[in-house]
Tab-separated table of C-alpha atoms in Angstrom:
chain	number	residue	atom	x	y	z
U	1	UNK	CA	0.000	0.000	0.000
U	2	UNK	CA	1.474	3.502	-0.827
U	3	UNK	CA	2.047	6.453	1.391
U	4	UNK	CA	-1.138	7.846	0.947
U	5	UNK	CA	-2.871	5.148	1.241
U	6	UNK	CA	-1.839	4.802	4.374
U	7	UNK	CA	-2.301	7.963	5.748
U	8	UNK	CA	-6.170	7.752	4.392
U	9	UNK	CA	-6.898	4.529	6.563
U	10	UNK	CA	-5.588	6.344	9.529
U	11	UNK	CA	-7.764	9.480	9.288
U	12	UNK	CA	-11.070	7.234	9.124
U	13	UNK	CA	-10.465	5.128	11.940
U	14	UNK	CA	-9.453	7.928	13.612
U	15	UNK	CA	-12.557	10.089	13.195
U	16	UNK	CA	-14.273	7.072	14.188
U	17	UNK	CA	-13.149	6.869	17.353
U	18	UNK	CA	-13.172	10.265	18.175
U	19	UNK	CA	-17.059	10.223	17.610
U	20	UNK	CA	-17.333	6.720	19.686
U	21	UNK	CA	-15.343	8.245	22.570
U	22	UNK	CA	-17.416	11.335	22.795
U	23	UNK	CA	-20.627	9.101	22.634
U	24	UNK	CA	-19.531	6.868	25.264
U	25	UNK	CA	-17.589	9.213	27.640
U	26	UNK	CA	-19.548	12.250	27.989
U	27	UNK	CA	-21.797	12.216	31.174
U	28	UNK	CA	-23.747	15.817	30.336
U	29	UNK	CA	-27.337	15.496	28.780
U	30	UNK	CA	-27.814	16.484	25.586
U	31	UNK	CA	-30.306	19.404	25.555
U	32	UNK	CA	-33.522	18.554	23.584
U	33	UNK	CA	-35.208	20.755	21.492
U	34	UNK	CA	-39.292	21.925	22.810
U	35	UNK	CA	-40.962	21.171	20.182
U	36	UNK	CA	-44.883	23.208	20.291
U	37	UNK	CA	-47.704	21.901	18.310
U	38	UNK	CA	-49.352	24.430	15.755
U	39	UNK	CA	-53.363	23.657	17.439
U	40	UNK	CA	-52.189	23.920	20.463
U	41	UNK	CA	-51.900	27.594	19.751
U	42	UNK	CA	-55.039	27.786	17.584
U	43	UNK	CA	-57.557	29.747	19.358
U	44	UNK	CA	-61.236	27.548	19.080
U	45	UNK	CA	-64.714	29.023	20.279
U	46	UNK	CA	-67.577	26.544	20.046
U	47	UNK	CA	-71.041	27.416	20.369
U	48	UNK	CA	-73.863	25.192	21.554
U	49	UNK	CA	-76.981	23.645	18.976
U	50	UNK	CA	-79.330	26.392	18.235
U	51	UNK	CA	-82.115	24.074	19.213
U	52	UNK	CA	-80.674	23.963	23.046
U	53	UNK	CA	-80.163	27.737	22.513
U	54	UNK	CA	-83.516	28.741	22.049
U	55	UNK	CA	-85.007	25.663	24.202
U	56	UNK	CA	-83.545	27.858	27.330
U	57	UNK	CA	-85.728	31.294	26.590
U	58	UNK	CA	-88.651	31.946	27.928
U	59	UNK	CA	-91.732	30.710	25.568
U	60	UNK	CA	-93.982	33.677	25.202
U	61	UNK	CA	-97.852	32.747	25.790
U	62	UNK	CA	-100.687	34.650	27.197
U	63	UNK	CA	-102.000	35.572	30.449
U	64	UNK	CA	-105.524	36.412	29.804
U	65	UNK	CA	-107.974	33.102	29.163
U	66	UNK	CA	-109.444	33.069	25.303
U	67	UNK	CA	-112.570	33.290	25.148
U	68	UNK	CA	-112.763	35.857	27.867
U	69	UNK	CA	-116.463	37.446	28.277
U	70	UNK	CA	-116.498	41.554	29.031
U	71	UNK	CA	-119.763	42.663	30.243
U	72	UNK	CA	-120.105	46.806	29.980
U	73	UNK	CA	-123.423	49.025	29.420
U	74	UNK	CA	-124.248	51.303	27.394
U	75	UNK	CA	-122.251	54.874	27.686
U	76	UNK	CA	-119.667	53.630	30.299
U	77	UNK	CA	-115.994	52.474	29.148
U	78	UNK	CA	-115.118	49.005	28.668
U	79	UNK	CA	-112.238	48.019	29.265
U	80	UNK	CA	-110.948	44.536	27.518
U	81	UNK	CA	-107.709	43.065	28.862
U	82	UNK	CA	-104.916	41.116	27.327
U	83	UNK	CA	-101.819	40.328	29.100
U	84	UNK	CA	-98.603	38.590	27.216
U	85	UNK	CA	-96.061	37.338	29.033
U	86	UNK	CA	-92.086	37.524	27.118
U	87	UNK	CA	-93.339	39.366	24.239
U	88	UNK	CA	-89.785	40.646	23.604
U	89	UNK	CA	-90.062	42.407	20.685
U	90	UNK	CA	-93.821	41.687	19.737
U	91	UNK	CA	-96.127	43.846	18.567
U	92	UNK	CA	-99.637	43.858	19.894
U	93	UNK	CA	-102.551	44.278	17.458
U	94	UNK	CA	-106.231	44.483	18.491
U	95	UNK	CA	-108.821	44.001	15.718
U	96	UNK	CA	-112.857	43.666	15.806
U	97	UNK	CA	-113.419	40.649	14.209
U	98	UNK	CA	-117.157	41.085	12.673
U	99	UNK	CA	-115.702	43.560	10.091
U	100	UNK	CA	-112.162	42.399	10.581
U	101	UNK	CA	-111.271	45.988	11.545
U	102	UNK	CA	-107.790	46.991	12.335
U	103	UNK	CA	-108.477	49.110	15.764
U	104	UNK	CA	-104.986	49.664	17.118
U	105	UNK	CA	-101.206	49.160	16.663
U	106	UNK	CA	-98.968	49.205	19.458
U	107	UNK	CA	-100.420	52.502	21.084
U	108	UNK	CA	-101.623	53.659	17.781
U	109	UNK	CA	-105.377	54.235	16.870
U	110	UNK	CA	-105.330	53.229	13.347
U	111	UNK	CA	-109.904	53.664	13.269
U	112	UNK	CA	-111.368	56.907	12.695
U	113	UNK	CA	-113.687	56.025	15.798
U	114	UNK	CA	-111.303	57.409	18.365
U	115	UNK	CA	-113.530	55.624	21.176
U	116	UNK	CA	-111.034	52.940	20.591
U	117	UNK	CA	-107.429	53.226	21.978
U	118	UNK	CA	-105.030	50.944	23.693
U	119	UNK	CA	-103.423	51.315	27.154
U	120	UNK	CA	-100.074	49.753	27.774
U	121	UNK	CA	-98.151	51.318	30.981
U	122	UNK	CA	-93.519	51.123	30.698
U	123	UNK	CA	-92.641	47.188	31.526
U	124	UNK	CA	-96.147	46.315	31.986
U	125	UNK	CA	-97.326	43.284	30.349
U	126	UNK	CA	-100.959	44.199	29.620
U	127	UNK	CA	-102.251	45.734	26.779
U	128	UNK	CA	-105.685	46.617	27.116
U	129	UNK	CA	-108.502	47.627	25.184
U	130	UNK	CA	-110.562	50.648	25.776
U	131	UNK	CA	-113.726	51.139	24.652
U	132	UNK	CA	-115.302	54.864	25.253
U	133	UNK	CA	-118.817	55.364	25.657
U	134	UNK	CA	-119.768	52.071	24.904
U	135	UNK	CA	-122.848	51.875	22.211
U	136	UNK	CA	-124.669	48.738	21.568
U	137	UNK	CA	-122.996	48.147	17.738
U	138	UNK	CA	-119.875	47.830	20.148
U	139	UNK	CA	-121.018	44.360	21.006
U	140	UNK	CA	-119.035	40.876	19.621
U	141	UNK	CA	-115.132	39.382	18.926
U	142	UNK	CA	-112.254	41.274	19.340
U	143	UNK	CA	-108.685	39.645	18.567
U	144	UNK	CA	-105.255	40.710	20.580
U	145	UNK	CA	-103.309	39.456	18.042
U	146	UNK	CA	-98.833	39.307	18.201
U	147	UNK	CA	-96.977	39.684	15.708
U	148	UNK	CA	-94.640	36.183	14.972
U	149	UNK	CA	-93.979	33.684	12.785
U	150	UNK	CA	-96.974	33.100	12.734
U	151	UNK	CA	-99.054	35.309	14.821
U	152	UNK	CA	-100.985	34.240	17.898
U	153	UNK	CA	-103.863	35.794	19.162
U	154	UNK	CA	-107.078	35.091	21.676
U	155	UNK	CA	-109.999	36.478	21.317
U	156	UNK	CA	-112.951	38.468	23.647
U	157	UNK	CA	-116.198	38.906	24.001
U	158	UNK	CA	-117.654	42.517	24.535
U	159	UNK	CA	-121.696	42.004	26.081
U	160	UNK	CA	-123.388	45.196	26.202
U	161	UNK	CA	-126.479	45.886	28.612
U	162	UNK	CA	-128.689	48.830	28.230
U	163	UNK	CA	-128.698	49.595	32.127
U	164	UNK	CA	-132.814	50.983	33.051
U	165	UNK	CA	-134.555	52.435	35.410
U	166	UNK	CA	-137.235	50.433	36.987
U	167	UNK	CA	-140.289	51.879	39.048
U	168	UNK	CA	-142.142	49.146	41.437
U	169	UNK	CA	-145.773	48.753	41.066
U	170	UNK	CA	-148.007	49.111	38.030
U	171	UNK	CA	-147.417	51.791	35.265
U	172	UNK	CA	-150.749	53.849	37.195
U	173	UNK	CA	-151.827	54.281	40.818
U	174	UNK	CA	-154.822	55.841	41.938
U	175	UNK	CA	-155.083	57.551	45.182
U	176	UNK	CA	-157.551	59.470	47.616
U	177	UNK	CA	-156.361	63.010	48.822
U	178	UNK	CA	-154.665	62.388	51.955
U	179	UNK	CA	-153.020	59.172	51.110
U	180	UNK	CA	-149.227	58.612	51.125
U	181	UNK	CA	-147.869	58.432	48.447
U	182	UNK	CA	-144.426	56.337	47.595
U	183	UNK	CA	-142.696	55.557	44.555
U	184	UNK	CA	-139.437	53.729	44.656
U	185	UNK	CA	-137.327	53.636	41.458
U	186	UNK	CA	-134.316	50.641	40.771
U	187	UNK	CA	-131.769	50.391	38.141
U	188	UNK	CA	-131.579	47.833	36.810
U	189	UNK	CA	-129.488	45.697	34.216
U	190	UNK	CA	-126.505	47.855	35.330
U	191	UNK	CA	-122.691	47.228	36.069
U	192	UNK	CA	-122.232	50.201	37.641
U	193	UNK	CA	-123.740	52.340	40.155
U	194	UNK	CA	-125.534	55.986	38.855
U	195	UNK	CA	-123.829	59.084	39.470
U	196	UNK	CA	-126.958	60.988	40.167
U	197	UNK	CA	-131.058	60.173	39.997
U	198	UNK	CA	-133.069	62.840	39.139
U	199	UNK	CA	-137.485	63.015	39.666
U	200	UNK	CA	-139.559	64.880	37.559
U	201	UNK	CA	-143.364	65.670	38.132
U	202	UNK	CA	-144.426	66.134	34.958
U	203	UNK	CA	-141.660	68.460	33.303
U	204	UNK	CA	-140.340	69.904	36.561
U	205	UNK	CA	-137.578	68.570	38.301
U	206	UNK	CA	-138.300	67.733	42.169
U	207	UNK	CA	-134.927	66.853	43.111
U	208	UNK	CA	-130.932	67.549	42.371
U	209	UNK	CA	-127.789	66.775	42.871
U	210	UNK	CA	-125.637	68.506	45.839
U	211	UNK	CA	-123.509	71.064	45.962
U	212	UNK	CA	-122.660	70.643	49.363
U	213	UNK	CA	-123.812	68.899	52.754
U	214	UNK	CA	-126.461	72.166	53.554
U	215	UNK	CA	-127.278	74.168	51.218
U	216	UNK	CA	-127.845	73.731	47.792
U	217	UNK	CA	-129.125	75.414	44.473
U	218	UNK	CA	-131.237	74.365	42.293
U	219	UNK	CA	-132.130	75.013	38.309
U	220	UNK	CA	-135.025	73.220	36.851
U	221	UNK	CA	-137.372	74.702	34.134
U	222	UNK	CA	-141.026	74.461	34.004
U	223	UNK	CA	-142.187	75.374	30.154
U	224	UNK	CA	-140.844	78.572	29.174
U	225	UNK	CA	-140.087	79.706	32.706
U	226	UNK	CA	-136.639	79.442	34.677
U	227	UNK	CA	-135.731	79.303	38.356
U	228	UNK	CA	-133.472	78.970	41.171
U	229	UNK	CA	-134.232	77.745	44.580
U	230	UNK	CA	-132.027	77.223	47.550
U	231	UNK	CA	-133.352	74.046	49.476
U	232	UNK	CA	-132.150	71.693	51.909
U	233	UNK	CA	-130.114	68.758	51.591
U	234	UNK	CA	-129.256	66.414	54.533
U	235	UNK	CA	-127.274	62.967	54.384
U	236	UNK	CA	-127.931	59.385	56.294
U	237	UNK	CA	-124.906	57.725	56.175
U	238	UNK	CA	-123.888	58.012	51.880
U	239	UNK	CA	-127.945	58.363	51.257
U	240	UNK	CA	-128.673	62.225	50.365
U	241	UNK	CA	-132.383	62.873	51.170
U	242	UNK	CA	-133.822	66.109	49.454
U	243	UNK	CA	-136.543	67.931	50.915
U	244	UNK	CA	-138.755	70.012	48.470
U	245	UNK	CA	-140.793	71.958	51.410
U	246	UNK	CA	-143.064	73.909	49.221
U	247	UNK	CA	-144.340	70.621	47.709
U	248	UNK	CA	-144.088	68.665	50.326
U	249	UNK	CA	-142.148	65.639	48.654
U	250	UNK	CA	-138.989	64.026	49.705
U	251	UNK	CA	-136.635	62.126	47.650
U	252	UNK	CA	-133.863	59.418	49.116
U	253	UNK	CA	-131.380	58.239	47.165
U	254	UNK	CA	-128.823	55.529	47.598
U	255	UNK	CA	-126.306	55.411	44.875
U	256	UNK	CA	-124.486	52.240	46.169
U	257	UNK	CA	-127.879	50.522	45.998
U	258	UNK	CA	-129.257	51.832	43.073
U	259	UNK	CA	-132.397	52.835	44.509
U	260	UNK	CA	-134.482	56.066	45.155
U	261	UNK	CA	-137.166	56.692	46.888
U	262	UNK	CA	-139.850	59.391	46.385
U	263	UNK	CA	-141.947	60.195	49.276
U	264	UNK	CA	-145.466	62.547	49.940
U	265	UNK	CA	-146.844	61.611	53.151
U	266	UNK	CA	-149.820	63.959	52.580
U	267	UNK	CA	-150.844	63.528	48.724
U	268	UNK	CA	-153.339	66.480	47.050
U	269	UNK	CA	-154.594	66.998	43.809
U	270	UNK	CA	-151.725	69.068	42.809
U	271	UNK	CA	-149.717	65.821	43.209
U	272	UNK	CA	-151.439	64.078	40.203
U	273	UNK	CA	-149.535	63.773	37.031
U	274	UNK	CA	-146.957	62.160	35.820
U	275	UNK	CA	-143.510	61.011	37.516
U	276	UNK	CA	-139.983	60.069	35.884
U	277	UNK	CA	-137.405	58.976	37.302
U	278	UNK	CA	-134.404	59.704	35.475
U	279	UNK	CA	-130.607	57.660	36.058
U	280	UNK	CA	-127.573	59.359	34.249
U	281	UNK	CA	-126.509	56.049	32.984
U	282	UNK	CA	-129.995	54.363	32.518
U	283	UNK	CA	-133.465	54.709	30.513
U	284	UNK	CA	-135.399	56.497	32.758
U	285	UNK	CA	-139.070	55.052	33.758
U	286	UNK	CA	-142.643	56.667	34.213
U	287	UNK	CA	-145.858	56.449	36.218
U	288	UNK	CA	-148.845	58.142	36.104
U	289	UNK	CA	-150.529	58.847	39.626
U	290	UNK	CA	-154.415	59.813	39.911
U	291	UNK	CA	-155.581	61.674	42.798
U	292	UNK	CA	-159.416	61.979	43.340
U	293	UNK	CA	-162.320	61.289	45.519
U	294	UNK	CA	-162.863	57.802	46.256
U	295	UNK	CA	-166.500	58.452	44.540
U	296	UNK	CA	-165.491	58.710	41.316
U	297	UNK	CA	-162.780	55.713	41.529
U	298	UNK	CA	-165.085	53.508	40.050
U	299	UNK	CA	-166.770	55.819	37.171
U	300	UNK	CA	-165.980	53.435	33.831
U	301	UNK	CA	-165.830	57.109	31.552
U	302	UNK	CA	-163.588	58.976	34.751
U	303	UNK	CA	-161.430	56.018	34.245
U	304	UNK	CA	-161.168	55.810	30.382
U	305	UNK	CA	-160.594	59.503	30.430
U	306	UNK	CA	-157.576	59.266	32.819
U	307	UNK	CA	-155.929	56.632	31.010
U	308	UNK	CA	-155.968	58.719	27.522
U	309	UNK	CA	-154.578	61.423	29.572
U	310	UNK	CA	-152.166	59.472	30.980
U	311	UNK	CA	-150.526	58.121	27.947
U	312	UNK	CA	-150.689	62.076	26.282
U	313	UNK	CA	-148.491	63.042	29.598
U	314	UNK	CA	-146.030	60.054	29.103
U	315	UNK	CA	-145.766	60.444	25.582
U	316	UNK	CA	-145.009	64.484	26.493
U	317	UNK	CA	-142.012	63.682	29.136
U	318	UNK	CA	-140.181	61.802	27.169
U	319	UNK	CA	-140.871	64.094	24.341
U	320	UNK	CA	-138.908	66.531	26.844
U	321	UNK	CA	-136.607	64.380	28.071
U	322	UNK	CA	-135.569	64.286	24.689
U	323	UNK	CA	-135.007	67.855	24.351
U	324	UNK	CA	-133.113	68.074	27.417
């Protein structure tokens, strides 16, 4: 082998052992490289099914029954309720459903009839239905519809009463001079109590409302003619009796019972005629009361004539009435 052969062989096995020795020799760890992995740095959101989602809200639904039943009378305000419960971002419609009318919107009166209007107080969940001096066309189905996908709604029923006034005992009483004589008048068919009950003897009113507790003025007409009287006005418990001294007839009336009472304990021919009683919120009611001798009580053609001129004088009140 030549000279450089031999110097070849040399370097190799000396390289070799070189990198043996180190591997076997050397005590110190070798450091390792950290290695990261890319996800692990990825940032990841994840978001639950939609289904469970919208399982958790709050279903909206209503708190007023279908099929409620809203019983008003005539010339009072009705008032028809619907409450929704989570409406969130609902809108509330109310339409009357024998015309399919579009009454409100929100609060917005979208009928020319501004009787109509809807109430809804900040955070409240009620959105009612007010009906203004309630006629009896007002009557039937209204729908408080929301709007969704698709819209639910219930329905009510508006029942309107024509409230009257009722006066016991037949439509014509005959009486003696002398005798007491007592009418008591009822409304009836109401829902809520009268304000006021006013008596008429023939066209002239016999009693009033007060002013205050003592003394109080009254206006009342008789034909063409005008007056004012002061009379007195006293009170049993809420009952305000009213005395009309120069005819001698008192009048009791009890609001919370819906009843007055009209009282002459002495009755005289200038008593006779014809008596209304007359409710604010009510159709008022008539008799006619005779006064005569107990002779001609019983005179067939006395009779027949009272009766014609009975029906001229009802006919005539509530030809004024009207007027009124």
């Amino acid at each position: 082998m030549s000279l450089e052969g031999q110097r070849c062989v040399c370097v190799v096995v000396l390289l070799i052992h070189t990198v043996t020795g180190a591997g076997e020799g050397s005590s110190s760890p070798v450091p390792e490289v950290s290695t990261i992995k890319a996800e692990e740095n990825e940032l990841t959101v994840t978001f639950p099914p939609l289904d469970e989602f919208y399982g958790n809200s709050p279903e909206k639904h209503f708190g007023t029954e279908n099929n409620t039943i809203v019983t008003s009378q005539t010339g009072s305000t009705a008032l028809l309720p619907c409450v929704i419960r989570n409406i969130g971002d609902g809108i509330v419609s109310w339409i009357r459903r024998k015309d399919y009318h579009l009454l409100t919107v929100g609060l917005t009166t979208y009928s020319s009839d501004q009787r109509f209007q809807a109430i809804h107080l900040q955070h409240s969940e009620d959105w009612t239905l007010k009906v203004k001096f309630v006629q009896k066309r007002d009557a039937g189905i209204y729908e408080c519809q929301v709007s969704s996908h698709p819209p639910t709604s219930i329905f009510l029923r508006l029942d309107v009463i024509e409230a009257r006034a009722q006066i016991s005992g037949p439509t014509e009483k005959y009486l003696k001079p002398g005798s007491t004589l007592r009418l008591q008048c009822s409304v009836v068919q109401t829902t809520e109590a009268p304000a006021f009950v006013f008596w008429y003897h023939n066209s002239r009113m016999i009693n009033y409302d007060f002013i205050d507790h003592h003394r109080d003025a009254l206006f009342f007409t008789e034909g063409l003619r005008a007056f004012l009287l002061l009379r007195t006005s006293k009170y049993h418990n809420s009952r305000m009796i009213n005395y009309d001294l120069e005819r001698g007839i008192n009048v009791t009336t009890d609001p919370a019972q819906r009843l007055s009472d009209l009282l002459i304990p002495a009755a005289s021919v200038s008593h006779a005629g014809n008596y209304t009683c007359v409710p604010n919120n009510a159709v008022p009611a008539s008799i006619y009361v005779h006064i005569f001798n107990d002779s001609r009580r019983h005179d067939p053609l006395f009779l027949m004539k009272l009766s014609k001129r009975a029906a001229e004088r009802i006919a005539s009140i509530f030809i004024f009435m009207r007027s009124q």
